[in-house]
């Protein structure tokens, strides 16, 4: 399948994650939904990945486990934890959408990877477009100051996992499905501990809770995360993450379709600016790895 088609599907499903969190908030705490999301994935995917996992060298499994702890558990614990403690959802989503800049910063500062000025210009345009799209959803809120660091830590955790995955791909890796299974498995005890520290870990027997789990499993994880890793196998981290600057406007379309939230021409303008920035990045680095 052509890479742009995969990237379009990735943006569509990745954007469903925020909608799933909003939908599930009416039925259960976010950590509880996330815990049972990963339990369902760990059980459901195992028959499909058991053979590959069994034949994968142990060093690869250990490395992918660590990457999964950063990219899945660390990311969601930070972003969802911030929202749960009072950080406005719009602001938390905006911080999470800074992932392209986080990836480039980590690559540049830790690994001395040089990026041309046009890449930074593209990332800057993407950020400006995202700020315009999210303008009406942003507020500082009244949460304790330290909680605003949680979404930042979550975004940087995913950025670190992304860079690690890209730089170690030549040492052996797993298929996207096996990566999702391993990431879900390592996330289970982490979210078990997080939810147990706040309340009951038993699932809630309701249609709303079941629908929340199904949404996050099918769209956010198998769709968004699975396609994210699939795209990274075929292109550079700078290109793939820059495409996620289109996530905010697509999220707003999701919100319009599901919750009848209004759309505006200002959102369209921001989307166009982000798109221009993405084109700069894509035209410069193309499909090269990095």
Short mmCIF file of C-alpha atoms in Angstrom, two decimals:
data_model
loop_
_atom_site.label_atom_id
_atom_site.label_comp_id
_atom_site.label_asym_id
_atom_site.label_seq_id
_atom_site.Cartn_x
_atom_site.Cartn_y
_atom_site.Cartn_z
CA UNK A 1 0.00 0.00 0.00
CA UNK A 2 1.40 3.46 -0.85
CA UNK A 3 2.92 5.26 2.13
CA UNK A 4 0.65 8.36 1.83
CA UNK A 5 -2.40 6.08 2.08
CA UNK A 6 -0.99 4.47 5.23
CA UNK A 7 -0.23 7.89 6.68
CA UNK A 8 -3.76 9.14 5.96
CA UNK A 9 -5.23 6.09 7.70
CA UNK A 10 -2.81 6.62 10.60
CA UNK A 11 -3.95 10.24 11.10
CA UNK A 12 -7.62 9.24 10.93
CA UNK A 13 -7.30 6.50 13.54
CA UNK A 14 -4.68 8.25 15.71
CA UNK A 15 -7.09 11.18 16.07
CA UNK A 16 -9.74 8.85 17.45
CA UNK A 17 -7.73 8.43 20.66
CA UNK A 18 -8.79 11.79 22.12
CA UNK A 19 -12.39 11.14 21.15
CA UNK A 20 -12.22 7.75 22.86
CA UNK A 21 -10.93 9.34 26.07
CA UNK A 22 -13.75 11.87 26.02
CA UNK A 23 -16.34 9.19 25.31
CA UNK A 24 -15.07 6.83 28.02
CA UNK A 25 -14.85 9.57 30.68
CA UNK A 26 -18.63 9.28 31.12
CA UNK A 27 -18.35 5.63 32.10
CA UNK A 28 -15.10 4.99 33.99
CA UNK A 29 -11.79 6.51 35.15
CA UNK A 30 -9.31 6.87 32.29
CA UNK A 31 -6.72 4.57 33.93
CA UNK A 32 -9.31 1.82 34.37
CA UNK A 33 -10.32 1.97 30.71
CA UNK A 34 -6.67 1.98 29.66
CA UNK A 35 -5.85 -1.01 31.88
CA UNK A 36 -8.59 -3.19 30.42
CA UNK A 37 -7.78 -1.97 26.94
CA UNK A 38 -4.33 -3.49 27.30
CA UNK A 39 -5.63 -6.63 28.98
CA UNK A 40 -7.97 -7.20 26.03
CA UNK A 41 -5.16 -6.61 23.54
CA UNK A 42 -2.72 -8.88 25.39
CA UNK A 43 -5.22 -11.74 25.33
CA UNK A 44 -6.75 -11.14 21.92
CA UNK A 45 -3.53 -10.66 19.94
CA UNK A 46 -1.53 -13.50 21.48
CA UNK A 47 -2.73 -16.29 19.12
CA UNK A 48 -1.69 -14.15 16.13
CA UNK A 49 1.80 -13.27 17.37
CA UNK A 50 2.82 -16.30 19.46
CA UNK A 51 4.88 -17.93 16.71
CA UNK A 52 6.84 -14.77 15.89
CA UNK A 53 7.45 -13.99 19.57
CA UNK A 54 8.67 -17.54 20.20
CA UNK A 55 11.24 -17.29 17.39
CA UNK A 56 12.45 -13.75 18.12
CA UNK A 57 15.90 -13.44 19.79
CA UNK A 58 15.75 -12.45 23.44
CA UNK A 59 17.77 -9.20 23.02
CA UNK A 60 15.21 -7.99 20.47
CA UNK A 61 12.33 -8.80 22.84
CA UNK A 62 14.01 -6.99 25.72
CA UNK A 63 14.68 -3.92 23.59
CA UNK A 64 11.14 -3.87 22.20
CA UNK A 65 9.75 -4.22 25.74
CA UNK A 66 11.67 -1.13 26.85
CA UNK A 67 10.57 0.78 23.74
CA UNK A 68 6.98 -0.26 24.43
CA UNK A 69 7.17 0.96 28.03
CA UNK A 70 8.23 4.37 26.74
CA UNK A 71 6.06 4.65 23.65
CA UNK A 72 2.82 3.19 24.99
CA UNK A 73 2.69 3.17 28.78
CA UNK A 74 4.78 6.29 29.33
CA UNK A 75 2.93 8.30 26.71
CA UNK A 76 -0.59 7.39 27.84
CA UNK A 77 0.20 7.59 31.55
CA UNK A 78 1.51 11.12 31.10
CA UNK A 79 -1.18 12.54 28.83
CA UNK A 80 -4.15 10.77 30.45
CA UNK A 81 -2.76 11.37 33.94
CA UNK A 82 -2.53 15.09 33.29
CA UNK A 83 -6.14 15.26 32.09
CA UNK A 84 -7.32 13.21 35.07
CA UNK A 85 -5.59 15.65 37.45
CA UNK A 86 -7.15 18.75 35.95
CA UNK A 87 -5.07 19.74 32.92
CA UNK A 88 -7.56 20.93 30.26
CA UNK A 89 -8.04 18.29 27.58
CA UNK A 90 -7.35 20.77 24.77
CA UNK A 91 -4.03 21.82 26.26
CA UNK A 92 -3.00 18.20 26.95
CA UNK A 93 -3.84 17.28 23.34
CA UNK A 94 -1.82 20.22 22.04
CA UNK A 95 1.21 19.16 24.08
CA UNK A 96 0.85 15.61 22.78
CA UNK A 97 0.70 16.99 19.23
CA UNK A 98 4.18 18.49 19.71
CA UNK A 99 5.55 14.98 19.13
CA UNK A 100 7.25 15.89 15.79
CA UNK A 101 9.24 18.62 17.51
CA UNK A 102 10.09 16.31 20.41
CA UNK A 103 11.43 13.65 18.03
CA UNK A 104 13.61 16.12 16.13
CA UNK A 105 14.90 17.70 19.35
CA UNK A 106 15.88 14.34 20.84
CA UNK A 107 17.57 13.28 17.60
CA UNK A 108 19.44 16.58 17.37
CA UNK A 109 20.46 16.99 21.02
CA UNK A 110 21.28 13.40 21.98
CA UNK A 111 22.47 11.94 18.70
CA UNK A 112 23.76 15.06 16.92
CA UNK A 113 21.50 14.38 13.94
CA UNK A 114 21.55 17.45 11.73
CA UNK A 115 18.30 18.66 10.22
CA UNK A 116 18.25 21.29 7.47
CA UNK A 117 16.56 24.62 8.03
CA UNK A 118 13.65 23.66 5.77
CA UNK A 119 12.72 20.81 8.13
CA UNK A 120 12.64 23.21 11.08
CA UNK A 121 10.59 25.64 8.97
CA UNK A 122 8.13 22.88 8.15
CA UNK A 123 7.84 21.91 11.82
CA UNK A 124 7.31 25.57 12.70
CA UNK A 125 4.47 25.90 10.19
CA UNK A 126 2.94 22.70 11.49
CA UNK A 127 3.02 24.09 15.03
CA UNK A 128 1.48 27.41 13.96
CA UNK A 129 -1.32 25.60 12.15
CA UNK A 130 -1.96 23.39 15.18
CA UNK A 131 -2.16 26.44 17.47
CA UNK A 132 -4.69 28.06 15.14
CA UNK A 133 -6.82 24.91 14.97
CA UNK A 134 -6.74 24.42 18.75
CA UNK A 135 -7.19 28.10 19.65
CA UNK A 136 -10.76 27.79 20.90
CA UNK A 137 -10.01 24.62 22.86
CA UNK A 138 -7.08 26.00 24.83
CA UNK A 139 -7.18 27.19 28.42
CA UNK A 140 -4.72 27.03 31.30
CA UNK A 141 -7.14 25.64 33.86
CA UNK A 142 -6.55 25.56 37.60
CA UNK A 143 -4.60 22.33 38.10
CA UNK A 144 -1.42 22.29 40.24
CA UNK A 145 1.60 23.52 38.31
CA UNK A 146 3.41 20.17 38.40
CA UNK A 147 0.55 18.38 36.62
CA UNK A 148 1.25 20.32 33.41
CA UNK A 149 4.54 18.47 33.23
CA UNK A 150 2.74 15.12 32.89
CA UNK A 151 1.61 15.59 29.25
CA UNK A 152 5.06 16.98 28.41
CA UNK A 153 6.69 13.89 29.95
CA UNK A 154 4.25 11.63 28.09
CA UNK A 155 5.00 13.28 24.75
CA UNK A 156 8.77 13.07 25.33
CA UNK A 157 8.40 9.42 26.36
CA UNK A 158 6.79 8.57 23.01
CA UNK A 159 9.39 10.68 21.18
CA UNK A 160 12.21 8.80 22.93
CA UNK A 161 10.63 5.43 22.09
CA UNK A 162 10.21 6.51 18.46
CA UNK A 163 13.83 7.60 18.09
CA UNK A 164 15.08 4.42 19.81
CA UNK A 165 12.99 2.26 17.49
CA UNK A 166 14.30 4.03 14.39
CA UNK A 167 17.93 3.87 15.45
CA UNK A 168 17.79 0.19 16.41
CA UNK A 169 15.76 -1.10 13.47
CA UNK A 170 18.90 -2.51 11.82
CA UNK A 171 19.43 -4.76 14.88
CA UNK A 172 16.20 -6.67 14.33
CA UNK A 173 12.62 -5.77 15.08
CA UNK A 174 9.10 -7.21 15.25
CA UNK A 175 6.08 -6.85 13.01
CA UNK A 176 3.75 -4.00 14.01
CA UNK A 177 1.19 -6.49 15.38
CA UNK A 178 3.77 -8.22 17.58
CA UNK A 179 5.05 -4.85 18.74
CA UNK A 180 1.53 -3.87 19.78
CA UNK A 181 1.10 -7.11 21.70
CA UNK A 182 4.40 -6.67 23.54
CA UNK A 183 3.67 -3.01 24.29
CA UNK A 184 0.22 -3.92 25.61
CA UNK A 185 1.65 -6.68 27.77
CA UNK A 186 4.27 -4.45 29.37
CA UNK A 187 1.66 -1.71 29.89
CA UNK A 188 -0.69 -3.97 31.87
CA UNK A 189 1.25 -4.01 35.19
CA UNK A 190 1.99 -0.28 34.89
CA UNK A 191 -1.66 0.70 34.56
CA UNK A 192 -2.65 -1.94 37.10
CA UNK A 193 -0.48 -0.14 39.64
CA UNK A 194 -1.73 3.31 38.58
CA UNK A 195 -5.40 2.35 38.81
CA UNK A 196 -4.95 0.34 42.03
CA UNK A 197 -3.49 3.41 43.70
CA UNK A 198 -6.71 5.30 42.94
CA UNK A 199 -9.49 2.76 43.22
CA UNK A 200 -10.96 -0.55 42.12
CA UNK A 201 -9.41 -2.40 39.18
CA UNK A 202 -12.46 -4.53 38.36
CA UNK A 203 -14.10 -3.83 34.99
CA UNK A 204 -17.46 -2.08 35.02
CA UNK A 205 -20.25 -4.25 33.66
CA UNK A 206 -21.96 -1.78 31.37
CA UNK A 207 -22.44 -1.27 27.66
CA UNK A 208 -20.69 2.11 27.84
CA UNK A 209 -17.57 0.65 29.42
CA UNK A 210 -17.47 -2.19 26.87
CA UNK A 211 -17.88 0.31 24.02
CA UNK A 212 -15.03 2.43 25.43
CA UNK A 213 -12.73 -0.59 25.48
CA UNK A 214 -13.74 -1.63 21.97
CA UNK A 215 -13.19 1.91 20.61
CA UNK A 216 -9.72 2.25 22.15
CA UNK A 217 -8.67 -1.26 21.07
CA UNK A 218 -9.88 -1.12 17.47
CA UNK A 219 -9.35 2.51 16.49
CA UNK A 220 -6.75 4.02 18.82
CA UNK A 221 -4.44 1.00 19.27
CA UNK A 222 -4.79 -1.41 16.34
CA UNK A 223 -5.48 1.49 13.98
CA UNK A 224 -3.53 4.49 15.24
CA UNK A 225 -0.59 2.86 17.02
CA UNK A 226 -0.35 -0.08 14.63
CA UNK A 227 -0.21 2.16 11.58
CA UNK A 228 2.24 4.48 13.36
CA UNK A 229 4.78 1.67 13.73
CA UNK A 230 4.01 0.38 10.23
CA UNK A 231 4.77 3.81 8.75
CA UNK A 232 7.99 4.09 10.76
CA UNK A 233 9.21 0.86 9.15
CA UNK A 234 8.97 2.55 5.74
CA UNK A 235 10.00 6.13 6.40
CA UNK A 236 11.84 8.49 8.76
CA UNK A 237 10.58 9.47 12.20
CA UNK A 238 10.64 13.17 11.19
CA UNK A 239 8.30 12.56 8.26
CA UNK A 240 5.88 10.22 10.04
CA UNK A 241 5.53 12.35 13.15
CA UNK A 242 5.20 15.58 11.13
CA UNK A 243 2.12 14.10 9.45
CA UNK A 244 0.54 13.95 12.92
CA UNK A 245 0.26 17.74 12.85
CA UNK A 246 -2.96 16.98 10.94
CA UNK A 247 -4.31 15.12 13.98
CA UNK A 248 -5.97 18.16 15.68
CA UNK A 249 -8.21 19.12 12.73
CA UNK A 250 -9.16 15.49 12.13
CA UNK A 251 -9.98 15.18 15.84
CA UNK A 252 -12.29 18.18 15.49
CA UNK A 253 -14.05 16.48 12.58
CA UNK A 254 -14.48 13.39 14.76
CA UNK A 255 -15.93 15.64 17.50
CA UNK A 256 -18.29 17.28 15.00
CA UNK A 257 -19.50 13.89 13.73
CA UNK A 258 -19.96 12.33 17.18
CA UNK A 259 -20.77 15.26 19.48
CA UNK A 260 -21.96 17.93 17.01
CA UNK A 261 -19.19 20.32 18.04
CA UNK A 262 -18.93 23.27 15.61
CA UNK A 263 -16.33 23.63 12.87
CA UNK A 264 -15.00 26.96 11.58
CA UNK A 265 -13.06 28.53 8.72
CA UNK A 266 -10.27 29.30 11.20
CA UNK A 267 -9.81 25.56 11.69
CA UNK A 268 -9.58 25.15 7.92
CA UNK A 269 -6.92 27.87 7.78
CA UNK A 270 -4.89 26.17 10.50
CA UNK A 271 -5.18 22.85 8.70
CA UNK A 272 -3.89 24.42 5.47
CA UNK A 273 -0.91 25.95 7.28
CA UNK A 274 -0.07 22.63 8.97
CA UNK A 275 -0.40 20.89 5.62
CA UNK A 276 2.08 23.32 4.07
CA UNK A 277 4.55 22.59 6.85
CA UNK A 278 4.14 18.84 6.38
CA UNK A 279 4.80 19.19 2.66
CA UNK A 280 8.05 21.02 3.39
CA UNK A 281 9.23 18.18 5.64
CA UNK A 282 8.10 15.44 3.26
CA UNK A 283 9.62 17.07 0.17
CA UNK A 284 12.95 17.49 1.98
CA UNK A 285 13.37 14.08 3.55
CA UNK A 286 11.03 12.05 1.36
CA UNK A 287 11.01 8.40 2.30
CA UNK A 288 14.53 8.30 3.70
CA UNK A 289 15.05 6.67 7.07
CA UNK A 290 16.25 8.64 10.06
#
